[in-house]
Amino acid sequence: MSMRVLIVDDEPLARDELAYLLGKCEGVSAVAQADSIEEALGLMLEETVDLIFLDIHLTNESGLSLAGKINKLKKPPLIIFATAYDDYAVKAFELNATDYVLKPFELERIQQAVKKAYGQHQKQERIG
């Protein structure tokens, strides 16, 4: 079993770096990218997303508001906030975030976050 991951970040370099690191993570089968909330929601309608790496500061938007929308879905994907700011961690966990990783990304930390999400994903699959 593996997870389909969506990266939501308005910085192409950050997305590419994260996609590269996710490619080295066990349990990740596919990685899609979106640069806005609108694009992310559109992608989620088209295909199954198990895990989202979500930036908090998007152009004129907040990743926190997307997280709020995602949590209302019947089978919401897991969310890991991936941001340069550490002052939103409490808010992120209030939104049921699986993890909170800081930029610049390190492979070991990303692998740790994916492993944690993978464990949660497997539990959800068992529950149905």
mmCIF file of N, CA and C in Angstrom:
data_model
loop_
_atom_site.group_PDB
_atom_site.id
_atom_site.type_symbol
_atom_site.label_atom_id
_atom_site.label_comp_id
_atom_site.label_asym_id
_atom_site.label_seq_id
_atom_site.Cartn_x
_atom_site.Cartn_y
_atom_site.Cartn_z
ATOM 1 N N MET A 1 0.847 -1.195 0.000
ATOM 2 C CA MET A 1 0.000 0.000 0.000
ATOM 3 C C MET A 1 0.883 1.246 0.000
ATOM 4 N N SER A 2 0.497 2.218 -0.779
ATOM 5 C CA SER A 2 1.286 3.448 -0.781
ATOM 6 C C SER A 2 0.366 4.655 -0.920
ATOM 7 N N MET A 3 0.936 5.816 -0.658
ATOM 8 C CA MET A 3 0.136 7.039 -0.610
ATOM 9 C C MET A 3 0.375 7.934 -1.818
ATOM 10 N N ARG A 4 -0.706 8.584 -2.224
ATOM 11 C CA ARG A 4 -0.623 9.607 -3.264
ATOM 12 C C ARG A 4 -0.528 10.954 -2.549
ATOM 13 N N VAL A 5 0.510 11.700 -2.884
ATOM 14 C CA VAL A 5 0.815 12.940 -2.165
ATOM 15 C C VAL A 5 0.583 14.163 -3.056
ATOM 16 N N LEU A 6 0.054 15.219 -2.454
ATOM 17 C CA LEU A 6 -0.122 16.493 -3.150
ATOM 18 C C LEU A 6 0.670 17.560 -2.401
ATOM 19 N N ILE A 7 1.489 18.300 -3.135
ATOM 20 C CA ILE A 7 2.246 19.417 -2.559
ATOM 21 C C ILE A 7 1.528 20.704 -2.941
ATOM 22 N N VAL A 8 1.185 21.521 -1.953
ATOM 23 C CA VAL A 8 0.544 22.812 -2.233
ATOM 24 C C VAL A 8 1.471 23.915 -1.724
ATOM 25 N N ASP A 9 2.103 24.612 -2.659
ATOM 26 C CA ASP A 9 3.062 25.665 -2.317
ATOM 27 C C ASP A 9 3.135 26.612 -3.508
ATOM 28 N N ASP A 10 3.206 27.910 -3.255
ATOM 29 C CA ASP A 10 3.245 28.858 -4.375
ATOM 30 C C ASP A 10 4.670 29.105 -4.874
ATOM 31 N N GLU A 11 5.662 28.472 -4.248
ATOM 32 C CA GLU A 11 7.046 28.612 -4.714
ATOM 33 C C GLU A 11 7.466 27.363 -5.486
ATOM 34 N N PRO A 12 7.683 27.502 -6.810
ATOM 35 C CA PRO A 12 8.057 26.336 -7.620
ATOM 36 C C PRO A 12 9.301 25.613 -7.100
ATOM 37 N N LEU A 13 10.297 26.358 -6.638
ATOM 38 C CA LEU A 13 11.523 25.718 -6.155
ATOM 39 C C LEU A 13 11.254 24.861 -4.927
ATOM 40 N N ALA A 14 10.431 25.368 -4.030
ATOM 41 C CA ALA A 14 10.084 24.615 -2.820
ATOM 42 C C ALA A 14 9.323 23.341 -3.191
ATOM 43 N N ARG A 15 8.397 23.470 -4.155
ATOM 44 C CA ARG A 15 7.634 22.292 -4.608
ATOM 45 C C ARG A 15 8.558 21.255 -5.215
ATOM 46 N N ASP A 16 9.454 21.706 -6.078
ATOM 47 C CA ASP A 16 10.360 20.773 -6.755
ATOM 48 C C ASP A 16 11.278 20.067 -5.762
ATOM 49 N N GLU A 17 11.777 20.821 -4.799
ATOM 50 C CA GLU A 17 12.662 20.239 -3.795
ATOM 51 C C GLU A 17 11.921 19.185 -2.979
ATOM 52 N N LEU A 18 10.714 19.517 -2.561
ATOM 53 C CA LEU A 18 9.916 18.589 -1.763
ATOM 54 C C LEU A 18 9.542 17.355 -2.590
ATOM 55 N N ALA A 19 9.184 17.557 -3.847
ATOM 56 C CA ALA A 19 8.836 16.431 -4.729
ATOM 57 C C ALA A 19 10.039 15.494 -4.870
ATOM 58 N N TYR A 20 11.228 16.082 -5.009
ATOM 59 C CA TYR A 20 12.460 15.295 -5.128
ATOM 60 C C TYR A 20 12.673 14.457 -3.855
ATOM 61 N N LEU A 21 12.523 15.082 -2.693
ATOM 62 C CA LEU A 21 12.708 14.376 -1.417
ATOM 63 C C LEU A 21 11.639 13.298 -1.215
ATOM 64 N N LEU A 22 10.411 13.597 -1.610
ATOM 65 C CA LEU A 22 9.329 12.613 -1.478
ATOM 66 C C LEU A 22 9.578 11.397 -2.365
ATOM 67 N N GLY A 23 10.249 11.624 -3.484
ATOM 68 C CA GLY A 23 10.613 10.524 -4.376
ATOM 69 C C GLY A 23 11.557 9.531 -3.719
ATOM 70 N N LYS A 24 12.238 9.966 -2.668
ATOM 71 C CA LYS A 24 13.163 9.107 -1.936
ATOM 72 C C LYS A 24 12.519 8.478 -0.699
ATOM 73 N N CYS A 25 11.221 8.730 -0.519
ATOM 74 C CA CYS A 25 10.526 8.217 0.662
ATOM 75 C C CYS A 25 9.755 6.933 0.347
ATOM 76 N N GLU A 26 9.876 5.978 1.247
ATOM 77 C CA GLU A 26 9.133 4.739 1.125
ATOM 78 C C GLU A 26 7.661 5.022 1.393
ATOM 79 N N GLY A 27 6.785 4.379 0.646
ATOM 80 C CA GLY A 27 5.352 4.543 0.898
ATOM 81 C C GLY A 27 4.691 5.626 0.071
ATOM 82 N N VAL A 28 5.472 6.320 -0.767
ATOM 83 C CA VAL A 28 4.905 7.362 -1.636
ATOM 84 C C VAL A 28 4.847 6.818 -3.063
ATOM 85 N N SER A 29 3.633 6.788 -3.639
ATOM 86 C CA SER A 29 3.505 6.220 -4.986
ATOM 87 C C SER A 29 3.432 7.294 -6.057
ATOM 88 N N ALA A 30 2.866 8.450 -5.718
ATOM 89 C CA ALA A 30 2.714 9.507 -6.722
ATOM 90 C C ALA A 30 2.763 10.857 -6.033
ATOM 91 N N VAL A 31 3.306 11.841 -6.749
ATOM 92 C CA VAL A 31 3.388 13.193 -6.205
ATOM 93 C C VAL A 31 2.812 14.170 -7.226
ATOM 94 N N ALA A 32 1.804 14.922 -6.808
ATOM 95 C CA ALA A 32 1.224 15.965 -7.659
ATOM 96 C C ALA A 32 1.532 17.314 -7.012
ATOM 97 N N GLN A 33 1.452 18.386 -7.819
ATOM 98 C CA GLN A 33 1.772 19.713 -7.295
ATOM 99 C C GLN A 33 0.676 20.709 -7.645
ATOM 100 N N ALA A 34 0.429 21.636 -6.715
ATOM 101 C CA ALA A 34 -0.526 22.722 -6.959
ATOM 102 C C ALA A 34 0.071 23.995 -6.372
ATOM 103 N N ASP A 35 -0.213 25.143 -7.002
ATOM 104 C CA ASP A 35 0.361 26.398 -6.479
ATOM 105 C C ASP A 35 -0.689 27.297 -5.837
ATOM 106 N N SER A 36 -1.941 26.800 -5.741
ATOM 107 C CA SER A 36 -2.994 27.607 -5.119
ATOM 108 C C SER A 36 -4.042 26.680 -4.511
ATOM 109 N N ILE A 37 -4.871 27.237 -3.665
ATOM 110 C CA ILE A 37 -5.952 26.469 -3.047
ATOM 111 C C ILE A 37 -6.909 25.965 -4.122
ATOM 112 N N GLU A 38 -7.228 26.841 -5.069
ATOM 113 C CA GLU A 38 -8.149 26.475 -6.154
ATOM 114 C C GLU A 38 -7.625 25.273 -6.943
ATOM 115 N N GLU A 39 -6.340 25.335 -7.308
ATOM 116 C CA GLU A 39 -5.741 24.232 -8.070
ATOM 117 C C GLU A 39 -5.721 22.958 -7.237
ATOM 118 N N ALA A 40 -5.425 23.087 -5.957
ATOM 119 C CA ALA A 40 -5.376 21.926 -5.061
ATOM 120 C C ALA A 40 -6.751 21.258 -4.970
ATOM 121 N N LEU A 41 -7.795 22.055 -4.771
ATOM 122 C CA LEU A 41 -9.148 21.503 -4.671
ATOM 123 C C LEU A 41 -9.559 20.838 -5.982
ATOM 124 N N GLY A 42 -9.165 21.443 -7.103
ATOM 125 C CA GLY A 42 -9.456 20.863 -8.414
ATOM 126 C C GLY A 42 -8.802 19.503 -8.585
ATOM 127 N N LEU A 43 -7.535 19.405 -8.203
ATOM 128 C CA LEU A 43 -6.811 18.134 -8.299
ATOM 129 C C LEU A 43 -7.444 17.076 -7.399
ATOM 130 N N MET A 44 -7.890 17.507 -6.225
ATOM 131 C CA MET A 44 -8.486 16.556 -5.291
ATOM 132 C C MET A 44 -9.818 16.009 -5.789
ATOM 133 N N LEU A 45 -10.495 16.765 -6.641
ATOM 134 C CA LEU A 45 -11.744 16.284 -7.227
ATOM 135 C C LEU A 45 -11.455 15.237 -8.300
ATOM 136 N N GLU A 46 -10.299 15.389 -8.971
ATOM 137 C CA GLU A 46 -9.962 14.501 -10.083
ATOM 138 C C GLU A 46 -9.346 13.182 -9.633
ATOM 139 N N GLU A 47 -8.533 13.241 -8.586
ATOM 140 C CA GLU A 47 -7.890 12.002 -8.153
ATOM 141 C C GLU A 47 -7.782 11.909 -6.637
ATOM 142 N N THR A 48 -7.579 10.688 -6.171
ATOM 143 C CA THR A 48 -7.458 10.453 -4.737
ATOM 144 C C THR A 48 -6.149 11.011 -4.219
ATOM 145 N N VAL A 49 -6.231 11.750 -3.146
ATOM 146 C CA VAL A 49 -5.038 12.269 -2.481
ATOM 147 C C VAL A 49 -5.072 11.752 -1.043
ATOM 148 N N ASP A 50 -3.982 11.102 -0.624
ATOM 149 C CA ASP A 50 -3.922 10.532 0.724
ATOM 150 C C ASP A 50 -3.247 11.473 1.713
ATOM 151 N N LEU A 51 -2.319 12.273 1.191
ATOM 152 C CA LEU A 51 -1.512 13.130 2.058
ATOM 153 C C LEU A 51 -1.218 14.445 1.350
ATOM 154 N N ILE A 52 -1.339 15.546 2.084
ATOM 155 C CA ILE A 52 -1.035 16.856 1.512
ATOM 156 C C ILE A 52 0.078 17.518 2.308
ATOM 157 N N PHE A 53 1.096 17.961 1.592
ATOM 158 C CA PHE A 53 2.114 18.829 2.187
ATOM 159 C C PHE A 53 1.670 20.247 1.856
ATOM 160 N N LEU A 54 1.342 21.011 2.871
ATOM 161 C CA LEU A 54 0.675 22.287 2.663
ATOM 162 C C LEU A 54 1.467 23.454 3.243
ATOM 163 N N ASP A 55 1.774 24.423 2.386
ATOM 164 C CA ASP A 55 2.444 25.637 2.851
ATOM 165 C C ASP A 55 1.387 26.535 3.496
ATOM 166 N N ILE A 56 1.785 27.301 4.489
ATOM 167 C CA ILE A 56 0.813 28.178 5.155
ATOM 168 C C ILE A 56 0.648 29.497 4.414
ATOM 169 N N HIS A 57 1.762 30.077 3.963
ATOM 170 C CA HIS A 57 1.695 31.362 3.254
ATOM 171 C C HIS A 57 1.668 31.142 1.748
ATOM 172 N N LEU A 58 0.464 31.182 1.182
ATOM 173 C CA LEU A 58 0.299 31.085 -0.264
ATOM 174 C C LEU A 58 -0.036 32.492 -0.747
ATOM 175 N N THR A 59 0.214 32.779 -2.017
ATOM 176 C CA THR A 59 -0.089 34.099 -2.552
ATOM 177 C C THR A 59 -1.533 34.481 -2.248
ATOM 178 N N ASN A 60 -1.724 35.531 -1.485
ATOM 179 C CA ASN A 60 -3.063 36.035 -1.116
ATOM 180 C C ASN A 60 -3.984 35.013 -0.451
ATOM 181 N N GLU A 61 -3.442 33.885 -0.026
ATOM 182 C CA GLU A 61 -4.275 32.850 0.578
ATOM 183 C C GLU A 61 -3.546 32.256 1.778
ATOM 184 N N SER A 62 -4.285 31.530 2.590
ATOM 185 C CA SER A 62 -3.671 30.849 3.727
ATOM 186 C C SER A 62 -3.920 29.356 3.621
ATOM 187 N N GLY A 63 -2.854 28.595 3.785
ATOM 188 C CA GLY A 63 -2.991 27.139 3.793
ATOM 189 C C GLY A 63 -3.879 26.673 4.930
ATOM 190 N N LEU A 64 -3.953 27.482 5.982
ATOM 191 C CA LEU A 64 -4.802 27.116 7.122
ATOM 192 C C LEU A 64 -6.269 27.068 6.712
ATOM 193 N N SER A 65 -6.683 27.979 5.812
ATOM 194 C CA SER A 65 -8.091 27.961 5.389
ATOM 195 C C SER A 65 -8.375 26.750 4.492
ATOM 196 N N LEU A 66 -7.385 26.326 3.698
ATOM 197 C CA LEU A 66 -7.557 25.107 2.896
ATOM 198 C C LEU A 66 -7.684 23.902 3.831
ATOM 199 N N ALA A 67 -6.876 23.864 4.879
ATOM 200 C CA ALA A 67 -6.942 22.762 5.841
ATOM 201 C C ALA A 67 -8.337 22.681 6.462
ATOM 202 N N GLY A 68 -8.908 23.834 6.763
ATOM 203 C CA GLY A 68 -10.258 23.870 7.310
ATOM 204 C C GLY A 68 -11.270 23.259 6.361
ATOM 205 N N LYS A 69 -11.125 23.567 5.064
ATOM 206 C CA LYS A 69 -12.038 23.016 4.046
ATOM 207 C C LYS A 69 -11.835 21.504 3.902
ATOM 208 N N ILE A 70 -10.577 21.084 3.888
ATOM 209 C CA ILE A 70 -10.248 19.667 3.714
ATOM 210 C C ILE A 70 -10.831 18.834 4.854
ATOM 211 N N ASN A 71 -10.754 19.362 6.063
ATOM 212 C CA ASN A 71 -11.248 18.622 7.228
ATOM 213 C C ASN A 71 -12.745 18.371 7.182
ATOM 214 N N LYS A 72 -13.459 19.119 6.331
ATOM 215 C CA LYS A 72 -14.906 18.928 6.216
ATOM 216 C C LYS A 72 -15.254 17.791 5.235
ATOM 217 N N LEU A 73 -14.271 17.315 4.492
ATOM 218 C CA LEU A 73 -14.515 16.236 3.537
ATOM 219 C C LEU A 73 -14.836 14.944 4.278
ATOM 220 N N LYS A 74 -15.533 14.050 3.570
ATOM 221 C CA LYS A 74 -15.934 12.790 4.196
ATOM 222 C C LYS A 74 -14.705 11.934 4.525
ATOM 223 N N LYS A 75 -13.784 11.847 3.578
ATOM 224 C CA LYS A 75 -12.546 11.091 3.817
ATOM 225 C C LYS A 75 -11.372 12.031 3.567
ATOM 226 N N PRO A 76 -11.091 12.918 4.523
ATOM 227 C CA PRO A 76 -10.044 13.918 4.268
ATOM 228 C C PRO A 76 -8.647 13.307 4.207
ATOM 229 N N PRO A 77 -7.815 13.823 3.305
ATOM 230 C CA PRO A 77 -6.428 13.365 3.296
ATOM 231 C C PRO A 77 -5.710 13.866 4.553
ATOM 232 N N LEU A 78 -4.630 13.216 4.884
ATOM 233 C CA LEU A 78 -3.801 13.674 5.998
ATOM 234 C C LEU A 78 -3.100 14.962 5.574
ATOM 235 N N ILE A 79 -2.796 15.817 6.536
ATOM 236 C CA ILE A 79 -2.137 17.092 6.216
ATOM 237 C C ILE A 79 -0.839 17.228 7.003
ATOM 238 N N ILE A 80 0.213 17.577 6.283
ATOM 239 C CA ILE A 80 1.470 17.956 6.921
ATOM 240 C C ILE A 80 1.751 19.384 6.475
ATOM 241 N N PHE A 81 1.856 20.286 7.428
ATOM 242 C CA PHE A 81 2.190 21.663 7.068
ATOM 243 C C PHE A 81 3.693 21.737 6.801
ATOM 244 N N ALA A 82 4.046 22.378 5.703
ATOM 245 C CA ALA A 82 5.448 22.530 5.316
ATOM 246 C C ALA A 82 5.684 24.023 5.102
ATOM 247 N N THR A 83 6.345 24.651 6.046
ATOM 248 C CA THR A 83 6.405 26.106 6.038
ATOM 249 C C THR A 83 7.717 26.635 6.599
ATOM 250 N N ALA A 84 7.988 27.887 6.325
ATOM 251 C CA ALA A 84 9.211 28.517 6.847
ATOM 252 C C ALA A 84 8.960 29.128 8.231
ATOM 253 N N TYR A 85 7.714 29.103 8.673
ATOM 254 C CA TYR A 85 7.361 29.778 9.931
ATOM 255 C C TYR A 85 6.984 28.779 11.014
ATOM 256 N N ASP A 86 7.599 28.919 12.189
ATOM 257 C CA ASP A 86 7.271 27.975 13.253
ATOM 258 C C ASP A 86 6.169 28.477 14.178
ATOM 259 N N ASP A 87 5.658 29.669 13.921
ATOM 260 C CA ASP A 87 4.680 30.244 14.850
ATOM 261 C C ASP A 87 3.225 29.847 14.569
ATOM 262 N N TYR A 88 3.011 28.908 13.650
ATOM 263 C CA TYR A 88 1.651 28.451 13.359
ATOM 264 C C TYR A 88 1.422 27.014 13.805
ATOM 265 N N ALA A 89 2.401 26.440 14.484
ATOM 266 C CA ALA A 89 2.318 25.019 14.835
ATOM 267 C C ALA A 89 1.071 24.696 15.663
ATOM 268 N N VAL A 90 0.791 25.523 16.661
ATOM 269 C CA VAL A 90 -0.371 25.259 17.518
ATOM 270 C C VAL A 90 -1.649 25.253 16.686
ATOM 271 N N LYS A 91 -1.813 26.265 15.839
ATOM 272 C CA LYS A 91 -2.990 26.361 14.967
ATOM 273 C C LYS A 91 -3.061 25.133 14.044
ATOM 274 N N ALA A 92 -1.916 24.726 13.526
ATOM 275 C CA ALA A 92 -1.867 23.576 12.620
ATOM 276 C C ALA A 92 -2.382 22.313 13.312
ATOM 277 N N PHE A 93 -1.932 22.101 14.535
ATOM 278 C CA PHE A 93 -2.362 20.889 15.239
ATOM 279 C C PHE A 93 -3.825 20.973 15.664
ATOM 280 N N GLU A 94 -4.321 22.191 15.853
ATOM 281 C CA GLU A 94 -5.760 22.362 16.123
ATOM 282 C C GLU A 94 -6.572 21.921 14.904
ATOM 283 N N LEU A 95 -5.964 22.022 13.727
ATOM 284 C CA LEU A 95 -6.617 21.604 12.478
ATOM 285 C C LEU A 95 -6.306 20.138 12.160
ATOM 286 N N ASN A 96 -5.908 19.389 13.178
ATOM 287 C CA ASN A 96 -5.610 17.953 13.046
ATOM 288 C C ASN A 96 -4.434 17.634 12.126
ATOM 289 N N ALA A 97 -3.468 18.517 12.056
ATOM 290 C CA ALA A 97 -2.297 18.237 11.216
ATOM 291 C C ALA A 97 -1.581 16.984 11.726
ATOM 292 N N THR A 98 -1.078 16.206 10.792
ATOM 293 C CA THR A 98 -0.308 15.014 11.137
ATOM 294 C C THR A 98 1.085 15.425 11.591
ATOM 295 N N ASP A 99 1.631 16.453 10.949
ATOM 296 C CA ASP A 99 2.979 16.903 11.282
ATOM 297 C C ASP A 99 3.174 18.333 10.797
ATOM 298 N N TYR A 100 4.339 18.869 11.123
ATOM 299 C CA TYR A 100 4.651 20.269 10.827
ATOM 300 C C TYR A 100 6.138 20.322 10.546
ATOM 301 N N VAL A 101 6.516 20.496 9.291
ATOM 302 C CA VAL A 101 7.947 20.505 8.945
ATOM 303 C C VAL A 101 8.366 21.900 8.484
ATOM 304 N N LEU A 102 9.568 22.261 8.854
ATOM 305 C CA LEU A 102 10.055 23.604 8.543
ATOM 306 C C LEU A 102 10.989 23.604 7.334
ATOM 307 N N LYS A 103 10.894 24.668 6.552
ATOM 308 C CA LYS A 103 11.836 24.889 5.452
ATOM 309 C C LYS A 103 13.099 25.487 6.063
ATOM 310 N N PRO A 104 14.267 25.258 5.502
ATOM 311 C CA PRO A 104 14.555 24.369 4.362
ATOM 312 C C PRO A 104 14.375 22.896 4.758
ATOM 313 N N PHE A 105 13.864 22.115 3.806
ATOM 314 C CA PHE A 105 13.565 20.714 4.065
ATOM 315 C C PHE A 105 14.817 19.863 4.159
ATOM 316 N N GLU A 106 14.768 18.880 5.051
ATOM 317 C CA GLU A 106 15.857 17.901 5.161
ATOM 318 C C GLU A 106 15.241 16.539 4.909
ATOM 319 N N LEU A 107 15.947 15.721 4.134
ATOM 320 C CA LEU A 107 15.432 14.406 3.754
ATOM 321 C C LEU A 107 14.987 13.591 4.972
ATOM 322 N N GLU A 108 15.831 13.553 5.992
ATOM 323 C CA GLU A 108 15.526 12.745 7.172
ATOM 324 C C GLU A 108 14.200 13.177 7.819
ATOM 325 N N ARG A 109 13.992 14.483 7.896
ATOM 326 C CA ARG A 109 12.778 15.020 8.525
ATOM 327 C C ARG A 109 11.540 14.721 7.671
ATOM 328 N N ILE A 110 11.692 14.821 6.357
ATOM 329 C CA ILE A 110 10.579 14.523 5.445
ATOM 330 C C ILE A 110 10.228 13.034 5.539
ATOM 331 N N GLN A 111 11.262 12.188 5.574
ATOM 332 C CA GLN A 111 11.024 10.744 5.688
ATOM 333 C C GLN A 111 10.290 10.419 6.988
ATOM 334 N N GLN A 112 10.686 11.088 8.063
ATOM 335 C CA GLN A 112 10.059 10.892 9.369
ATOM 336 C C GLN A 112 8.577 11.278 9.308
ATOM 337 N N ALA A 113 8.286 12.419 8.673
ATOM 338 C CA ALA A 113 6.911 12.901 8.550
ATOM 339 C C ALA A 113 6.065 11.947 7.700
ATOM 340 N N VAL A 114 6.646 11.457 6.601
ATOM 341 C CA VAL A 114 5.932 10.536 5.709
ATOM 342 C C VAL A 114 5.653 9.219 6.437
ATOM 343 N N LYS A 115 6.635 8.751 7.198
ATOM 344 C CA LYS A 115 6.479 7.502 7.953
ATOM 345 C C LYS A 115 5.326 7.622 8.954
ATOM 346 N N LYS A 116 5.270 8.763 9.625
ATOM 347 C CA LYS A 116 4.204 9.031 10.598
ATOM 348 C C LYS A 116 2.846 9.034 9.888
ATOM 349 N N ALA A 117 2.776 9.737 8.757
ATOM 350 C CA ALA A 117 1.531 9.815 7.979
ATOM 351 C C ALA A 117 1.140 8.433 7.459
ATOM 352 N N TYR A 118 2.124 7.656 7.031
ATOM 353 C CA TYR A 118 1.879 6.316 6.486
ATOM 354 C C TYR A 118 1.229 5.430 7.553
ATOM 355 N N GLY A 119 1.727 5.544 8.779
ATOM 356 C CA GLY A 119 1.153 4.784 9.890
ATOM 357 C C GLY A 119 -0.302 5.155 10.118
ATOM 358 N N GLN A 120 -0.579 6.451 10.095
ATOM 359 C CA GLN A 120 -1.961 6.933 10.280
ATOM 360 C C GLN A 120 -2.846 6.492 9.117
ATOM 361 N N HIS A 121 -2.283 6.560 7.917
ATOM 362 C CA HIS A 121 -3.019 6.177 6.700
ATOM 363 C C HIS A 121 -3.426 4.712 6.776
ATOM 364 N N GLN A 122 -2.506 3.857 7.203
ATOM 365 C CA GLN A 122 -2.801 2.417 7.302
ATOM 366 C C GLN A 122 -3.909 2.154 8.327
ATOM 367 N N LYS A 123 -3.857 2.888 9.444
ATOM 368 C CA LYS A 123 -4.900 2.753 10.475
ATOM 369 C C LYS A 123 -6.268 3.120 9.892
ATOM 370 N N GLN A 124 -6.314 4.233 9.147
ATOM 371 C CA GLN A 124 -7.577 4.693 8.538
ATOM 372 C C GLN A 124 -8.100 3.666 7.553
ATOM 373 N N GLU A 125 -7.190 3.075 6.779
ATOM 374 C CA GLU A 125 -7.605 2.082 5.779
ATOM 375 C C GLU A 125 -8.239 0.866 6.466
ATOM 376 N N ARG A 126 -7.661 0.465 7.608
ATOM 377 C CA ARG A 126 -8.185 -0.681 8.349
ATOM 378 C C ARG A 126 -9.568 -0.392 8.909
ATOM 379 N N ILE A 127 -9.743 0.848 9.383
ATOM 380 C CA ILE A 127 -11.034 1.235 9.950
ATOM 381 C C ILE A 127 -12.080 1.332 8.838
ATOM 382 N N GLY A 128 -11.590 1.775 7.652
ATOM 383 C CA GLY A 128 -12.480 1.870 6.488
ATOM 384 C C GLY A 128 -13.060 3.232 6.450
#
